């Protein structure tokens, strides 16, 4: 199972998107992408929030691996943590 895509557009261009795939144990593994030049404006947070809300509505546990530095910093992780 995978979710719908949650997107933000600027005209006809998608500038941020998020979604999830079902992983074992009822986990919803999220993926979040933002156009490079549009980062730092809360777009990833907005689409991720929509995907998380959808996962919770379906009784799933939302999670993602925040490996890139900005992702860890935005979501409470510590630099260097895996």
Short mmCIF file of N, CA and C in Angstrom, two decimals:
data_model
loop_
_atom_site.label_atom_id
_atom_site.label_comp_id
_atom_site.label_asym_id
_atom_site.label_seq_id
_atom_site.Cartn_x
_atom_site.Cartn_y
_atom_site.Cartn_z
N UNK A 1 0.85 -1.18 0.00
CA UNK A 1 0.00 0.00 0.00
C UNK A 1 0.89 1.24 0.00
N UNK A 2 0.46 2.24 -0.72
CA UNK A 2 1.11 3.53 -0.63
C UNK A 2 0.05 4.61 -0.66
N UNK A 3 0.39 5.75 -0.11
CA UNK A 3 -0.56 6.86 0.01
C UNK A 3 -0.68 7.60 -1.31
N UNK A 4 -1.62 8.52 -1.30
CA UNK A 4 -1.68 9.51 -2.37
C UNK A 4 -0.47 10.42 -2.21
N UNK A 5 -0.19 11.21 -3.23
CA UNK A 5 0.86 12.22 -3.12
C UNK A 5 0.23 13.50 -2.59
N UNK A 6 0.86 14.08 -1.59
CA UNK A 6 0.43 15.36 -1.04
C UNK A 6 1.38 16.40 -1.60
N UNK A 7 0.87 17.36 -2.34
CA UNK A 7 1.74 18.27 -3.10
C UNK A 7 1.40 19.74 -2.87
N UNK A 8 2.41 20.56 -3.08
CA UNK A 8 2.24 22.01 -3.19
C UNK A 8 2.77 22.37 -4.57
N UNK A 9 1.98 23.16 -5.27
CA UNK A 9 2.35 23.58 -6.62
C UNK A 9 2.56 25.09 -6.69
N UNK A 10 3.40 25.46 -7.62
CA UNK A 10 3.54 26.85 -8.00
C UNK A 10 3.21 26.86 -9.49
N UNK A 11 2.00 27.26 -9.82
CA UNK A 11 1.55 27.14 -11.20
C UNK A 11 1.40 25.67 -11.54
N UNK A 12 2.06 25.25 -12.60
CA UNK A 12 1.96 23.84 -12.99
C UNK A 12 3.13 23.01 -12.48
N UNK A 13 4.01 23.60 -11.68
CA UNK A 13 5.16 22.88 -11.15
C UNK A 13 4.93 22.43 -9.72
N UNK A 14 5.26 21.15 -9.45
CA UNK A 14 5.23 20.65 -8.08
C UNK A 14 6.51 21.13 -7.41
N UNK A 15 6.38 21.83 -6.27
CA UNK A 15 7.56 22.35 -5.58
C UNK A 15 7.82 21.62 -4.26
N UNK A 16 6.84 20.85 -3.78
CA UNK A 16 7.03 20.02 -2.59
C UNK A 16 6.03 18.87 -2.64
N UNK A 17 6.46 17.71 -2.19
CA UNK A 17 5.58 16.55 -2.18
C UNK A 17 5.96 15.61 -1.05
N UNK A 18 4.98 14.87 -0.58
CA UNK A 18 5.21 13.87 0.46
C UNK A 18 4.23 12.72 0.23
N UNK A 19 4.59 11.58 0.75
CA UNK A 19 3.73 10.41 0.69
C UNK A 19 4.36 9.34 1.55
N UNK A 20 3.73 8.16 1.59
CA UNK A 20 4.29 7.07 2.39
C UNK A 20 3.96 5.72 1.79
N UNK A 21 4.76 4.75 2.20
CA UNK A 21 4.54 3.34 1.88
C UNK A 21 4.33 2.60 3.18
N UNK A 22 3.51 1.59 3.13
CA UNK A 22 3.27 0.76 4.31
C UNK A 22 4.47 -0.14 4.53
N UNK A 23 5.02 -0.10 5.73
CA UNK A 23 6.11 -0.97 6.14
C UNK A 23 5.59 -1.95 7.18
N UNK A 24 6.34 -2.99 7.49
CA UNK A 24 5.89 -3.96 8.49
C UNK A 24 5.57 -3.30 9.83
N UNK A 25 4.62 -3.88 10.53
CA UNK A 25 4.25 -3.37 11.85
C UNK A 25 3.35 -2.14 11.77
N UNK A 26 2.64 -1.97 10.69
CA UNK A 26 1.74 -0.82 10.51
C UNK A 26 2.47 0.52 10.53
N UNK A 27 3.70 0.52 10.06
CA UNK A 27 4.46 1.77 9.95
C UNK A 27 4.21 2.39 8.58
N UNK A 28 4.04 3.69 8.58
CA UNK A 28 3.93 4.45 7.33
C UNK A 28 5.27 5.15 7.13
N UNK A 29 6.08 4.64 6.22
CA UNK A 29 7.41 5.22 5.98
C UNK A 29 7.27 6.39 5.01
N UNK A 30 7.53 7.60 5.51
CA UNK A 30 7.33 8.81 4.73
C UNK A 30 8.53 9.17 3.88
N UNK A 31 8.22 9.76 2.74
CA UNK A 31 9.22 10.39 1.88
C UNK A 31 8.75 11.82 1.65
N UNK A 32 9.68 12.76 1.73
CA UNK A 32 9.36 14.18 1.57
C UNK A 32 10.41 14.80 0.66
N UNK A 33 9.95 15.52 -0.36
CA UNK A 33 10.86 16.18 -1.30
C UNK A 33 10.44 17.63 -1.49
N UNK A 34 11.43 18.50 -1.59
CA UNK A 34 11.17 19.92 -1.85
C UNK A 34 12.15 20.39 -2.92
N UNK A 35 11.66 21.20 -3.85
CA UNK A 35 12.53 21.78 -4.87
C UNK A 35 13.66 22.55 -4.18
N UNK A 36 14.87 22.36 -4.66
CA UNK A 36 16.06 22.94 -4.03
C UNK A 36 15.92 24.43 -3.77
N UNK A 37 15.46 25.18 -4.73
CA UNK A 37 15.37 26.64 -4.57
C UNK A 37 14.19 27.09 -3.71
N UNK A 38 13.35 26.16 -3.30
CA UNK A 38 12.18 26.51 -2.48
C UNK A 38 12.32 26.02 -1.04
N UNK A 39 13.47 25.49 -0.69
CA UNK A 39 13.68 24.97 0.67
C UNK A 39 13.78 26.10 1.68
N UNK A 40 13.44 25.79 2.92
CA UNK A 40 13.56 26.76 4.00
C UNK A 40 12.34 27.65 4.18
N UNK A 41 11.21 27.27 3.55
CA UNK A 41 10.00 28.08 3.64
C UNK A 41 8.83 27.31 4.24
N UNK A 42 9.10 26.16 4.86
CA UNK A 42 8.04 25.40 5.51
C UNK A 42 7.22 24.51 4.60
N UNK A 43 7.63 24.38 3.35
CA UNK A 43 6.85 23.58 2.40
C UNK A 43 6.92 22.09 2.74
N UNK A 44 8.11 21.60 3.09
CA UNK A 44 8.25 20.19 3.46
C UNK A 44 7.41 19.88 4.69
N UNK A 45 7.44 20.78 5.64
CA UNK A 45 6.64 20.58 6.85
C UNK A 45 5.15 20.50 6.52
N UNK A 46 4.69 21.33 5.60
CA UNK A 46 3.27 21.34 5.24
C UNK A 46 2.85 20.03 4.58
N UNK A 47 3.63 19.57 3.58
CA UNK A 47 3.23 18.33 2.90
C UNK A 47 3.45 17.12 3.80
N UNK A 48 4.50 17.14 4.62
CA UNK A 48 4.73 16.04 5.56
C UNK A 48 3.60 15.96 6.58
N UNK A 49 3.14 17.11 7.05
CA UNK A 49 2.03 17.14 8.01
C UNK A 49 0.78 16.52 7.42
N UNK A 50 0.51 16.79 6.16
CA UNK A 50 -0.65 16.20 5.49
C UNK A 50 -0.51 14.69 5.38
N UNK A 51 0.69 14.22 5.03
CA UNK A 51 0.92 12.78 4.92
C UNK A 51 0.82 12.10 6.28
N UNK A 52 1.35 12.72 7.31
CA UNK A 52 1.27 12.18 8.67
C UNK A 52 -0.18 12.09 9.12
N UNK A 53 -0.95 13.15 8.89
CA UNK A 53 -2.36 13.15 9.28
C UNK A 53 -3.10 12.02 8.57
N UNK A 54 -2.81 11.81 7.30
CA UNK A 54 -3.45 10.72 6.54
C UNK A 54 -3.07 9.36 7.13
N UNK A 55 -1.79 9.17 7.42
CA UNK A 55 -1.34 7.90 8.01
C UNK A 55 -2.03 7.64 9.34
N UNK A 56 -2.11 8.65 10.18
CA UNK A 56 -2.77 8.49 11.49
C UNK A 56 -4.25 8.16 11.32
N UNK A 57 -4.90 8.77 10.34
CA UNK A 57 -6.30 8.48 10.05
C UNK A 57 -6.50 7.01 9.69
N UNK A 58 -5.49 6.43 9.06
CA UNK A 58 -5.55 5.02 8.67
C UNK A 58 -4.98 4.08 9.73
N UNK A 59 -4.73 4.59 10.93
CA UNK A 59 -4.25 3.76 12.04
C UNK A 59 -2.81 3.33 11.91
N UNK A 60 -2.02 4.10 11.17
CA UNK A 60 -0.61 3.75 10.95
C UNK A 60 0.29 4.61 11.82
N UNK A 61 1.51 4.15 12.03
CA UNK A 61 2.52 4.89 12.79
C UNK A 61 3.47 5.56 11.81
N UNK A 62 3.37 6.89 11.65
CA UNK A 62 4.24 7.58 10.70
C UNK A 62 5.68 7.63 11.20
N UNK A 63 6.63 7.42 10.28
CA UNK A 63 8.05 7.51 10.62
C UNK A 63 8.85 7.78 9.36
N UNK A 64 10.01 8.39 9.53
CA UNK A 64 10.99 8.50 8.44
C UNK A 64 12.38 8.58 9.02
N UNK A 65 13.33 8.25 8.19
CA UNK A 65 14.73 8.31 8.59
C UNK A 65 15.27 9.66 8.15
N UNK A 66 15.59 10.49 9.11
CA UNK A 66 16.08 11.83 8.81
C UNK A 66 17.59 11.79 8.71
N UNK A 67 18.09 11.49 7.53
CA UNK A 67 19.55 11.40 7.34
C UNK A 67 20.20 12.71 6.93
N UNK A 68 19.63 13.47 5.99
CA UNK A 68 20.29 14.73 5.63
C UNK A 68 20.25 15.72 6.80
N UNK A 69 21.30 16.47 6.96
CA UNK A 69 21.41 17.44 8.05
C UNK A 69 20.18 18.33 8.22
N UNK A 70 19.67 18.99 7.15
CA UNK A 70 18.51 19.86 7.36
C UNK A 70 17.28 19.12 7.88
N UNK A 71 17.11 17.88 7.48
CA UNK A 71 15.95 17.10 7.93
C UNK A 71 16.07 16.79 9.41
N UNK A 72 17.24 16.44 9.86
CA UNK A 72 17.44 16.16 11.30
C UNK A 72 17.24 17.43 12.11
N UNK A 73 17.77 18.53 11.61
CA UNK A 73 17.69 19.80 12.33
C UNK A 73 16.23 20.26 12.43
N UNK A 74 15.45 20.09 11.38
CA UNK A 74 14.06 20.54 11.36
C UNK A 74 13.15 19.73 12.24
N UNK A 75 13.54 18.50 12.53
CA UNK A 75 12.61 17.61 13.22
C UNK A 75 13.18 17.09 14.53
N UNK A 76 14.08 17.84 15.13
CA UNK A 76 14.51 17.53 16.49
C UNK A 76 15.67 16.58 16.62
N UNK A 77 16.19 16.06 15.52
CA UNK A 77 17.33 15.16 15.62
C UNK A 77 18.61 15.92 15.87
N UNK A 78 19.65 15.20 16.23
CA UNK A 78 20.93 15.84 16.50
C UNK A 78 21.88 15.60 15.35
N UNK A 79 22.67 16.59 14.95
CA UNK A 79 23.64 16.40 13.89
C UNK A 79 24.52 15.19 14.17
N UNK A 80 24.72 14.37 13.15
CA UNK A 80 25.54 13.18 13.30
C UNK A 80 24.75 11.96 13.75
N UNK A 81 23.52 12.14 14.19
CA UNK A 81 22.70 11.00 14.63
C UNK A 81 22.15 10.28 13.40
N UNK A 82 22.07 9.00 13.46
CA UNK A 82 21.49 8.21 12.37
C UNK A 82 20.19 7.64 12.81
#
